[in-house]
Coordinates of N, CA and C in Angstrom, one line a residue:
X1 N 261.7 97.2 74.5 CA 262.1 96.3 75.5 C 261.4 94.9 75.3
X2 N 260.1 94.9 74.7 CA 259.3 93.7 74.6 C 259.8 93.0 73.9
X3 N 260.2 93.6 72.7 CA 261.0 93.3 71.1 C 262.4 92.0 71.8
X4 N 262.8 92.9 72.7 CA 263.8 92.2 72.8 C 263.9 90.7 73.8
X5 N 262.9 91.4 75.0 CA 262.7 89.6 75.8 C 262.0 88.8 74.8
X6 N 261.2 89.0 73.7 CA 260.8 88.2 73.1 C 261.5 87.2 72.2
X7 N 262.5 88.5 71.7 CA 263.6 87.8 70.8 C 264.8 87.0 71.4
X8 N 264.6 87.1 72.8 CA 265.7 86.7 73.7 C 265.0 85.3 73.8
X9 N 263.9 85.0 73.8 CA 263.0 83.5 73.9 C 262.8 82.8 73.4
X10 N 263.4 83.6 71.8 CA 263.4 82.3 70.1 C 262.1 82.1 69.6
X11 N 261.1 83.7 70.1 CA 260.0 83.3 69.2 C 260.2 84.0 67.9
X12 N 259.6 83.3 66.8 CA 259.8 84.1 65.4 C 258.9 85.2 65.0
X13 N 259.3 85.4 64.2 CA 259.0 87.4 64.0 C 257.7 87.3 63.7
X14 N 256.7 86.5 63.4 CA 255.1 86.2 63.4 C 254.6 85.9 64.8
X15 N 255.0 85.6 65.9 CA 254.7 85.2 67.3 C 255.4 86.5 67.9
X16 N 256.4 87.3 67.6 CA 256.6 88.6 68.1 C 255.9 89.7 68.2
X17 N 255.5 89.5 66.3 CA 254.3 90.2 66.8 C 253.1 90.6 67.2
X18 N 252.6 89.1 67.4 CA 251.2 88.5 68.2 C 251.2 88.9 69.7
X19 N 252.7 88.8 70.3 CA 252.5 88.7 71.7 C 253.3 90.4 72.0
X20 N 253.6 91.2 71.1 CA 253.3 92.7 71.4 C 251.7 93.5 70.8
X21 N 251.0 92.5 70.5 CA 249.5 93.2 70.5 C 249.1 92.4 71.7
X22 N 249.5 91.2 72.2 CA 249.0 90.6 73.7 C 249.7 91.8 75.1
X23 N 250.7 91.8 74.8 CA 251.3 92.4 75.8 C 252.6 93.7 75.4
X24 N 251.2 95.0 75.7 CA 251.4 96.3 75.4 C 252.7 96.8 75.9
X25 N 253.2 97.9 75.5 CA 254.5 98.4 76.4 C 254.4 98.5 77.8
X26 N 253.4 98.5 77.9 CA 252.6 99.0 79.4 C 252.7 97.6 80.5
X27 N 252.8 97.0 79.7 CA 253.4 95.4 80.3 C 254.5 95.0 80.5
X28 N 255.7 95.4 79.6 CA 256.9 95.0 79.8 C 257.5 94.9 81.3
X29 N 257.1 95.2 82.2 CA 258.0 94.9 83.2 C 257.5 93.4 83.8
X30 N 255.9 93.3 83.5 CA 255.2 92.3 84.0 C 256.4 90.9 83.5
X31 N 256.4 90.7 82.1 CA 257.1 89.9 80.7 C 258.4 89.9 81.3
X32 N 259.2 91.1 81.9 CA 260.6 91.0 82.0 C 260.9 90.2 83.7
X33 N 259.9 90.5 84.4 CA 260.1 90.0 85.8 C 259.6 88.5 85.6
X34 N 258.5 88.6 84.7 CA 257.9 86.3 84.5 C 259.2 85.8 84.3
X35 N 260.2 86.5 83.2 CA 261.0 85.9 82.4 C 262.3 85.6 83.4
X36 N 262.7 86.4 84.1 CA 263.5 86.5 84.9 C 263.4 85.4 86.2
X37 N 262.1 85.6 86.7 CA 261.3 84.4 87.6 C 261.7 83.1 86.8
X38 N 261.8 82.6 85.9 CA 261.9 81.3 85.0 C 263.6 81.1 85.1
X39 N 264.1 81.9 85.0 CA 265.2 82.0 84.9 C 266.2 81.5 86.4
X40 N 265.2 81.9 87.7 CA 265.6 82.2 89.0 C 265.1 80.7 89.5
X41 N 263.9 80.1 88.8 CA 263.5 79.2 89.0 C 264.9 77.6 88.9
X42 N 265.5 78.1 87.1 CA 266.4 77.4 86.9 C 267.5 77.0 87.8
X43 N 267.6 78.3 87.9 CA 269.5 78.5 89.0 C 269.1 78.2 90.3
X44 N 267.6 77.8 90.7 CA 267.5 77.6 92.2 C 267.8 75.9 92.8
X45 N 268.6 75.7 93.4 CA 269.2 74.5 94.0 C 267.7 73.6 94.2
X46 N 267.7 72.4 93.6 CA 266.6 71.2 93.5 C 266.8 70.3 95.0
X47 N 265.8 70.8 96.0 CA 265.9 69.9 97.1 C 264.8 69.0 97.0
X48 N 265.4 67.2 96.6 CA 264.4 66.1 96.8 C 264.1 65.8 97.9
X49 N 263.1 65.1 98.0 CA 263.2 63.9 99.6 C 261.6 63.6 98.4
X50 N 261.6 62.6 100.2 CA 260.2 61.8 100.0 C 259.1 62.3 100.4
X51 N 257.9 63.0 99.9 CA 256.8 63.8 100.4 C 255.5 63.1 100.3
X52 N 254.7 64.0 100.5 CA 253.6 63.3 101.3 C 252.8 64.0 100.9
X53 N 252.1 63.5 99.5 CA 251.4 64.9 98.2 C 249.8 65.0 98.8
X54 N 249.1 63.8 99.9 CA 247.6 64.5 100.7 C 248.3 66.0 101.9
X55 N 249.3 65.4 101.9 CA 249.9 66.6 102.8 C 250.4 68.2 102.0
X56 N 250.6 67.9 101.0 CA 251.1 69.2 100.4 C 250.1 69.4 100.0
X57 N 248.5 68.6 99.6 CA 247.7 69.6 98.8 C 246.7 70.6 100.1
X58 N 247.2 69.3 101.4 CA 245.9 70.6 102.4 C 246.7 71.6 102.8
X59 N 247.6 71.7 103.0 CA 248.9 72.6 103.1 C 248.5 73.9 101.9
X60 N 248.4 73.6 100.7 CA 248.5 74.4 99.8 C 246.6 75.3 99.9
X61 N 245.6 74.6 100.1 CA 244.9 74.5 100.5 C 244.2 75.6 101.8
X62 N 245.2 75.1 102.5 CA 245.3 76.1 103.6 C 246.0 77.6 103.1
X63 N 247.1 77.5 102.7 CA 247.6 79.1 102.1 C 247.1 79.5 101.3
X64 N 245.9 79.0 100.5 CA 244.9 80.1 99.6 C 244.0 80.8 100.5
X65 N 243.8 80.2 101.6 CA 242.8 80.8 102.8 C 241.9 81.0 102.0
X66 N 240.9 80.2 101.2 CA 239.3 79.6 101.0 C 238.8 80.7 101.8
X67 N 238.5 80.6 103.1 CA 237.7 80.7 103.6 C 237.5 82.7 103.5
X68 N 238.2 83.6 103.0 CA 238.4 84.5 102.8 C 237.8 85.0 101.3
X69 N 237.4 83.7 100.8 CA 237.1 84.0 99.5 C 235.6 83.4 99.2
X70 N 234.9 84.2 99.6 CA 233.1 84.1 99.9 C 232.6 83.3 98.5
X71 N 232.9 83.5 97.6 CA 232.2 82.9 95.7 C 233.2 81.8 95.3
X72 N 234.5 81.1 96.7 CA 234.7 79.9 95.8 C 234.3 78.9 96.8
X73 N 234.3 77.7 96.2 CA 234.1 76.8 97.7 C 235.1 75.6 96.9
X74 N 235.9 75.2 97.6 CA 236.9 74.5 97.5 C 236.6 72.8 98.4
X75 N 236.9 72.1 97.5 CA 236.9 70.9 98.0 C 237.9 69.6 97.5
X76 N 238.4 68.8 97.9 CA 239.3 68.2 98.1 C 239.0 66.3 98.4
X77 N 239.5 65.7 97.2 CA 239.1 64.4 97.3 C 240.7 63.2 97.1
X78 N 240.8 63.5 98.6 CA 242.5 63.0 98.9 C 242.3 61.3 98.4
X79 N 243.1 60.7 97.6 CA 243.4 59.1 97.5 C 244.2 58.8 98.8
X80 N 243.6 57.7 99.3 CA 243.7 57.0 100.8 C 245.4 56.0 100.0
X81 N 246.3 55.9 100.8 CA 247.1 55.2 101.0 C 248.0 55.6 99.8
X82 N 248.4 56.6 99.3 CA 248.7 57.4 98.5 C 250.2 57.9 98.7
X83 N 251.1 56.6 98.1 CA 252.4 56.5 98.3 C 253.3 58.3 98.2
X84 N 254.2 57.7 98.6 CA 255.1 59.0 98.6 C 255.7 59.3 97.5
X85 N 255.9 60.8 97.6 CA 256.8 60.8 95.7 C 258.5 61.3 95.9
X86 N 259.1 61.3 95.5 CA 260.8 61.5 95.6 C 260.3 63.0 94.6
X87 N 260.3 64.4 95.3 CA 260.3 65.3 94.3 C 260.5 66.7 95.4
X88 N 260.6 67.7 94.7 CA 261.1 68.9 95.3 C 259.9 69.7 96.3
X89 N 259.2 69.4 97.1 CA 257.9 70.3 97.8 C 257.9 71.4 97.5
X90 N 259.0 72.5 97.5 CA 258.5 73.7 96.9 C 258.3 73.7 95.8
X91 N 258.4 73.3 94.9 CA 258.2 73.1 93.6 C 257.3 72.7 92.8
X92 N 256.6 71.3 93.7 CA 255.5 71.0 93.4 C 254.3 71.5 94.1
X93 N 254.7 72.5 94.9 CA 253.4 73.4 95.4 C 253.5 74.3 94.8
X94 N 254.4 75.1 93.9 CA 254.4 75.7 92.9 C 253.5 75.7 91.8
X95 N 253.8 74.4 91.2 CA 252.8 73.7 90.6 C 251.5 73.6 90.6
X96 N 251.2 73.4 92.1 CA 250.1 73.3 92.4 C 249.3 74.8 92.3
X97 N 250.0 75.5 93.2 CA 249.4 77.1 93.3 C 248.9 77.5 91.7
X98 N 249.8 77.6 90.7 CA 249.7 78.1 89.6 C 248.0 77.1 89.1
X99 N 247.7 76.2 89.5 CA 247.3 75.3 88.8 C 245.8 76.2 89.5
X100 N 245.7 75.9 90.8 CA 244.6 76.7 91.4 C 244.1 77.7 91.3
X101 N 245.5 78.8 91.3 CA 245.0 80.2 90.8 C 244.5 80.4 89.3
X102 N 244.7 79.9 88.5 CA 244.3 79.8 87.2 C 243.0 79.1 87.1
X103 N 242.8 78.3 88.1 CA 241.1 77.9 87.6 C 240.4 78.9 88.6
X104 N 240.6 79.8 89.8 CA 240.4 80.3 90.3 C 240.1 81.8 89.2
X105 N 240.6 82.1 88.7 CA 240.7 83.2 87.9 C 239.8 82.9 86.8
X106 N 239.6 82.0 86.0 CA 238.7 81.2 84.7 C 237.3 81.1 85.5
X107 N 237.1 80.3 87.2 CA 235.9 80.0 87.5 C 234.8 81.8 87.5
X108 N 236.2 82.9 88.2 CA 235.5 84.1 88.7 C 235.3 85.1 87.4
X109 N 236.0 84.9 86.7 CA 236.1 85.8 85.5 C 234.4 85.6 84.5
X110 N 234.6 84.3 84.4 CA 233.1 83.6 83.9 C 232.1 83.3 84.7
X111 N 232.1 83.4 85.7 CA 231.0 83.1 86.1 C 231.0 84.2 87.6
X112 N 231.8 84.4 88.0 CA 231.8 85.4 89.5 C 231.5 84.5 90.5
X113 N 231.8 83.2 90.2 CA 231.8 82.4 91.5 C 232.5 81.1 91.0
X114 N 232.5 79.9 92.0 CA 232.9 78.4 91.4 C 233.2 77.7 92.8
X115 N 233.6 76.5 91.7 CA 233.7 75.2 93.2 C 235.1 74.6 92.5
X116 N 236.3 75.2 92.4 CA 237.7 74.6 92.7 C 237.5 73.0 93.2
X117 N 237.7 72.2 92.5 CA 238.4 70.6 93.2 C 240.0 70.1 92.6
X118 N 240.3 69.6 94.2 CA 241.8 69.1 94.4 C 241.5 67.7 94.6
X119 N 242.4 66.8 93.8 CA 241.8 65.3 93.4 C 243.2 64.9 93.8
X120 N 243.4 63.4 94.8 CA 244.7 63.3 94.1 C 244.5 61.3 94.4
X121 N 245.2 60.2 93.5 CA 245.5 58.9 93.4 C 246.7 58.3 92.7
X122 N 246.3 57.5 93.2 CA 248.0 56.3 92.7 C 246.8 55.5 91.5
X123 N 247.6 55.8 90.3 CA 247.5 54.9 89.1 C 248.5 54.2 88.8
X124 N 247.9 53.2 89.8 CA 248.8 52.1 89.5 C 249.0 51.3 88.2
X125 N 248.5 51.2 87.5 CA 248.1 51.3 86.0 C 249.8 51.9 85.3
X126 N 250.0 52.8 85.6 CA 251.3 53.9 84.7 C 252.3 54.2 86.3
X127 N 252.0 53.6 87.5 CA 253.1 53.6 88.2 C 253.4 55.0 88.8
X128 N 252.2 55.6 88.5 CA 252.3 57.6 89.2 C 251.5 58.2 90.2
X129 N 251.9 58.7 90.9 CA 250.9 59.6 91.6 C 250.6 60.9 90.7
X130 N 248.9 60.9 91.2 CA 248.5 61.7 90.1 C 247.4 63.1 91.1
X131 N 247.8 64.5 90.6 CA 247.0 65.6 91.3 C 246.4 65.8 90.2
X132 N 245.0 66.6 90.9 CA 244.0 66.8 89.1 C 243.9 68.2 90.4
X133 N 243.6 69.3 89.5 CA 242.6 70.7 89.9 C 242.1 70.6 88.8
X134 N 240.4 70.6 88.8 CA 239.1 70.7 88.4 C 238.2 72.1 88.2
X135 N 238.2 72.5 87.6 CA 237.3 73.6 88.1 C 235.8 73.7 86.6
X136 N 234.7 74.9 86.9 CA 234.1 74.5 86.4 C 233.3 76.1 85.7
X137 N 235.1 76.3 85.1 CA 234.6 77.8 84.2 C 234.5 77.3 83.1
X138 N 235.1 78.3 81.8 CA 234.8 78.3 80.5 C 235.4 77.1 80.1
X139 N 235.9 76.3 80.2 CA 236.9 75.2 79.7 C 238.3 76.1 78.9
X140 N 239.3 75.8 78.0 CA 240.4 75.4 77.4 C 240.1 75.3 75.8
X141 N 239.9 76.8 75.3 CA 239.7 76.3 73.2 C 240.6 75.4 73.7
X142 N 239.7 74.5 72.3 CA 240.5 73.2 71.4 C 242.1 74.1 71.1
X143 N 241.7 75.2 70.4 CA 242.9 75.1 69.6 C 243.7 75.6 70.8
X144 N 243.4 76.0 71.5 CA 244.5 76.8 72.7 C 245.1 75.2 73.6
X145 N 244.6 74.3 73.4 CA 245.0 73.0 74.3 C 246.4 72.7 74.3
X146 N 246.8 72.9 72.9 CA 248.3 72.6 72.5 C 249.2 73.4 72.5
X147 N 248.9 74.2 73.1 CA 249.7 76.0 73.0 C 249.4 76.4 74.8
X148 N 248.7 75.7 75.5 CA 248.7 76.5 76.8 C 250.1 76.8 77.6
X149 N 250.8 75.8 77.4 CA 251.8 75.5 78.2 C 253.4 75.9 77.6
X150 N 253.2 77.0 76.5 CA 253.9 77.5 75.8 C 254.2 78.9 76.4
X151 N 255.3 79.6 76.4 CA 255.7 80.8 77.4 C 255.4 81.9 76.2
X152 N 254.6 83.0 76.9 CA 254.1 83.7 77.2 C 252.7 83.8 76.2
X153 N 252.1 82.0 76.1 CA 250.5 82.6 75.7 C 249.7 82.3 76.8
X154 N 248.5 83.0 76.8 CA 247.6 83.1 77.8 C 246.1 83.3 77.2
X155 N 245.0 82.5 77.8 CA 243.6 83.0 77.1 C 243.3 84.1 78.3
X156 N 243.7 84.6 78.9 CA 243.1 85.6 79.8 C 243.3 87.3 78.8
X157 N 242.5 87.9 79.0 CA 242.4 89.4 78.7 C 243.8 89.8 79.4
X158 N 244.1 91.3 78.3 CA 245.3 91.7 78.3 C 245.6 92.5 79.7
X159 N 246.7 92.0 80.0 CA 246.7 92.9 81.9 C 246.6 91.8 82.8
X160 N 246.2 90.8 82.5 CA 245.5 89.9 83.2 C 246.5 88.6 83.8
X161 N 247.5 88.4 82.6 CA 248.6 87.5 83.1 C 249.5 87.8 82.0
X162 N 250.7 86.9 82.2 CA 251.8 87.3 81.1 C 251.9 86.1 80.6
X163 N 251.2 85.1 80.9 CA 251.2 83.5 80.4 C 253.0 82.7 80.5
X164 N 253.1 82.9 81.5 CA 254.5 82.2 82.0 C 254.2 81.1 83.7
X165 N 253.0 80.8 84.3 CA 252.9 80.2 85.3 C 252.7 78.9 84.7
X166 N 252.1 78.5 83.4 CA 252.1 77.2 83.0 C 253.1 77.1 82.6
X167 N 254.1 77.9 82.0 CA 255.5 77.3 81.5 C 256.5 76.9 82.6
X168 N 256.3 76.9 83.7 CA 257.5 77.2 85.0 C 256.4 75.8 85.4
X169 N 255.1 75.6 85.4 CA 254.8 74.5 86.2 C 255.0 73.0 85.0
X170 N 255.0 73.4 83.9 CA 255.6 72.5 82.9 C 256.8 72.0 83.0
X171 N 257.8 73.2 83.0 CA 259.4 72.7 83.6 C 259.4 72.4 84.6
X172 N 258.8 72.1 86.0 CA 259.2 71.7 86.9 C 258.5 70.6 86.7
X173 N 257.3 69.9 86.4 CA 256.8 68.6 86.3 C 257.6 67.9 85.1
X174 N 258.6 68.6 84.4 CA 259.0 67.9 83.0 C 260.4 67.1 83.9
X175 N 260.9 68.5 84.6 CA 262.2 67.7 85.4 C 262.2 67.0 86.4
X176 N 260.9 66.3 86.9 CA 260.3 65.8 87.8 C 260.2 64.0 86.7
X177 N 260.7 64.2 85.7 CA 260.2 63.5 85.0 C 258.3 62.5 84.8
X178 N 257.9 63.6 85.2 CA 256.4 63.8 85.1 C 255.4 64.0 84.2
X179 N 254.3 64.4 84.0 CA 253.8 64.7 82.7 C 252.3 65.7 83.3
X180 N 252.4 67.1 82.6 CA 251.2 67.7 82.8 C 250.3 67.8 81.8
X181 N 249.0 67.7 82.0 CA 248.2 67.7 80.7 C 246.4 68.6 81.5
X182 N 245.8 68.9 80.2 CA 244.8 69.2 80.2 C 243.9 68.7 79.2
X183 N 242.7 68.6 79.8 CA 241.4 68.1 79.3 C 240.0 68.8 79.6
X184 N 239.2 68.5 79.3 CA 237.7 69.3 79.3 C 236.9 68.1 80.3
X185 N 236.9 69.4 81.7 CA 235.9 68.6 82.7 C 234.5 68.3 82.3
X186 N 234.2 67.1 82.4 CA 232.4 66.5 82.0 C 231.4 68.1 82.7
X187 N 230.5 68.6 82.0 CA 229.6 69.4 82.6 C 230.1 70.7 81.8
X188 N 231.5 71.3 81.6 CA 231.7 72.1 81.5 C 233.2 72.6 82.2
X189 N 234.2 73.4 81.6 CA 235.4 73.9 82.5 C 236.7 72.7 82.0
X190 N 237.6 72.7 83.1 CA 238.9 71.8 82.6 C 239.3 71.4 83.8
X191 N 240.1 70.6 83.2 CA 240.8 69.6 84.6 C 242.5 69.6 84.1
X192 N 243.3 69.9 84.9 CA 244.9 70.0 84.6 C 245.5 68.6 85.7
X193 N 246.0 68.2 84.9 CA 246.6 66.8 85.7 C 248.0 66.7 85.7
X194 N 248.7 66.4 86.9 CA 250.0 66.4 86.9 C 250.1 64.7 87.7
X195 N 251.3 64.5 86.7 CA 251.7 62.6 87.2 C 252.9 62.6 87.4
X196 N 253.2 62.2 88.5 CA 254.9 62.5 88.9 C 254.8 60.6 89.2
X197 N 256.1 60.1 88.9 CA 256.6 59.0 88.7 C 256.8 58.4 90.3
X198 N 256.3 57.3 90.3 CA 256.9 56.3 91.7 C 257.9 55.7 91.5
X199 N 258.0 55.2 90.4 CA 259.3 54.1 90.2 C 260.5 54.6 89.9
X200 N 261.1 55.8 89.7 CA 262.2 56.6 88.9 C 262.1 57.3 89.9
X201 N 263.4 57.3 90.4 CA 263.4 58.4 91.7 C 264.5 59.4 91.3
X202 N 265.2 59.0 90.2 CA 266.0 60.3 89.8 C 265.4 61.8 88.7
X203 N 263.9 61.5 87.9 CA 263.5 62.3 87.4 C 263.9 62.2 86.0
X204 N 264.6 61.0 85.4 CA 265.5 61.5 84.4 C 264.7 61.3 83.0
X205 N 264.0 60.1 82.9 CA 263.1 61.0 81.9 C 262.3 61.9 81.7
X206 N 262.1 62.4 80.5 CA 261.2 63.8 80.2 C 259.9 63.8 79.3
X207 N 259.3 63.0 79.9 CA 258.4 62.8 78.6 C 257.8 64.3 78.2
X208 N 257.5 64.4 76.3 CA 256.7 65.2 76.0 C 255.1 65.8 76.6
X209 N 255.0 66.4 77.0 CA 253.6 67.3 77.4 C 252.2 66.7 76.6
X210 N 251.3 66.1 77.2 CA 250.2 66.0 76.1 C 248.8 66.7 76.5
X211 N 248.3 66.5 75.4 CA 247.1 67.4 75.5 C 245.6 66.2 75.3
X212 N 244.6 66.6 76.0 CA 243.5 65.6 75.8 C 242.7 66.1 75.1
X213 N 242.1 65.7 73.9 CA 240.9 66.5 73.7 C 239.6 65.6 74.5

């Protein structure tokens, strides 16, 4: 069954069988339900308006419930006067979640504790509102930088994820006409940045994904 969602995804028979020694038979349902999720993602009706991204991140914020979670400490450095974006709120708290759980998971795995930061400003410079989550685990191999956001790789240990939450938060900031990227936080760990467009309120370019070294 792995054989087959994978060959259903157009990876070639060298990446087939990389990601059946990533993800055992014992996994296939994990692989068949991400895949399916991505899929459910697609077919789900895109509701825009104008939002209010200091508001979606304490919101998102609030539904990790921090305070339940003794070894992270979470902090948040909202940009003051931080125009509105024309984009889908569930979608880009989507985005968001995936972004936090994943440094949430990197800070605890490495270290059994960490300090999560939620950054957000208007670069006015490139015309975007821009969210960063910070955290300050292992960082992002080099070589994994250009491959994270690729469906089903993951640097987590096997069991651990199916590497499909960066691919779903890629497509939804790609059709946002946006751009997600990662880089290596100063001190140590990574920073994932998502730039959603002020000036284009239809989404319709797509720029390519980049990577920072």
């Amino acid at each position: 069954e792995c054989r087959l969602i994978l060959r259903q995804s157009g990876s070639q028979p060298d990446l087939e069988s990389r990601q059946r020694e990533t993800f055992p038979p014992i996994h296939c349902d994990a692989i068949r339900r991400g895949r399916l999720g991505i899929k459910s993602y697609r077919l789900r009706q895109s509701t825009r308006a104008m939002i209010d991204l200091n508001r979606l991140v304490t919101n998102t914020i609030t539904l990790r419930a921090y305070d339940r979670m003794p070894t992270l400490t979470v902090s948040a450095d909202l940009g003051s006067n931080l125009p509105s974006v024309f984009a889908d709120a569930h979608q880009i708290q989507q985005v968001l979640l995936n972004l936090m759980i994943n440094a949430e998971q990197a800070m605890l795995d490495s270290n059994g504790r960490g300090s999560p930061a939620i950054r957000t400003r208007h670069d006015r410079e490139h015309d975007v509102a821009l969210i960063e989550v910070v955290d300050n685990g292992p960082g992002v191999p080099i070589d994994a930088q250009t491959r994270i956001f690729d469906p089903f790789f993951t640097t987590k240990e096997v069991g651990k994820g199916t590497g499909l939450g960066l691919t779903v938060a890629y497509a939804i900031v790609q059709e946002h006409g946006g751009r997600i990227r990662v880089k290596p936080t100063q001190g140590g760990g990574s920073t994932f940045s998502v730039e959603l467009p002020l000036s284009s309120l239809d989404g319709a370019s797509k720029p390519a994904r980049q990577t920072l070294a």
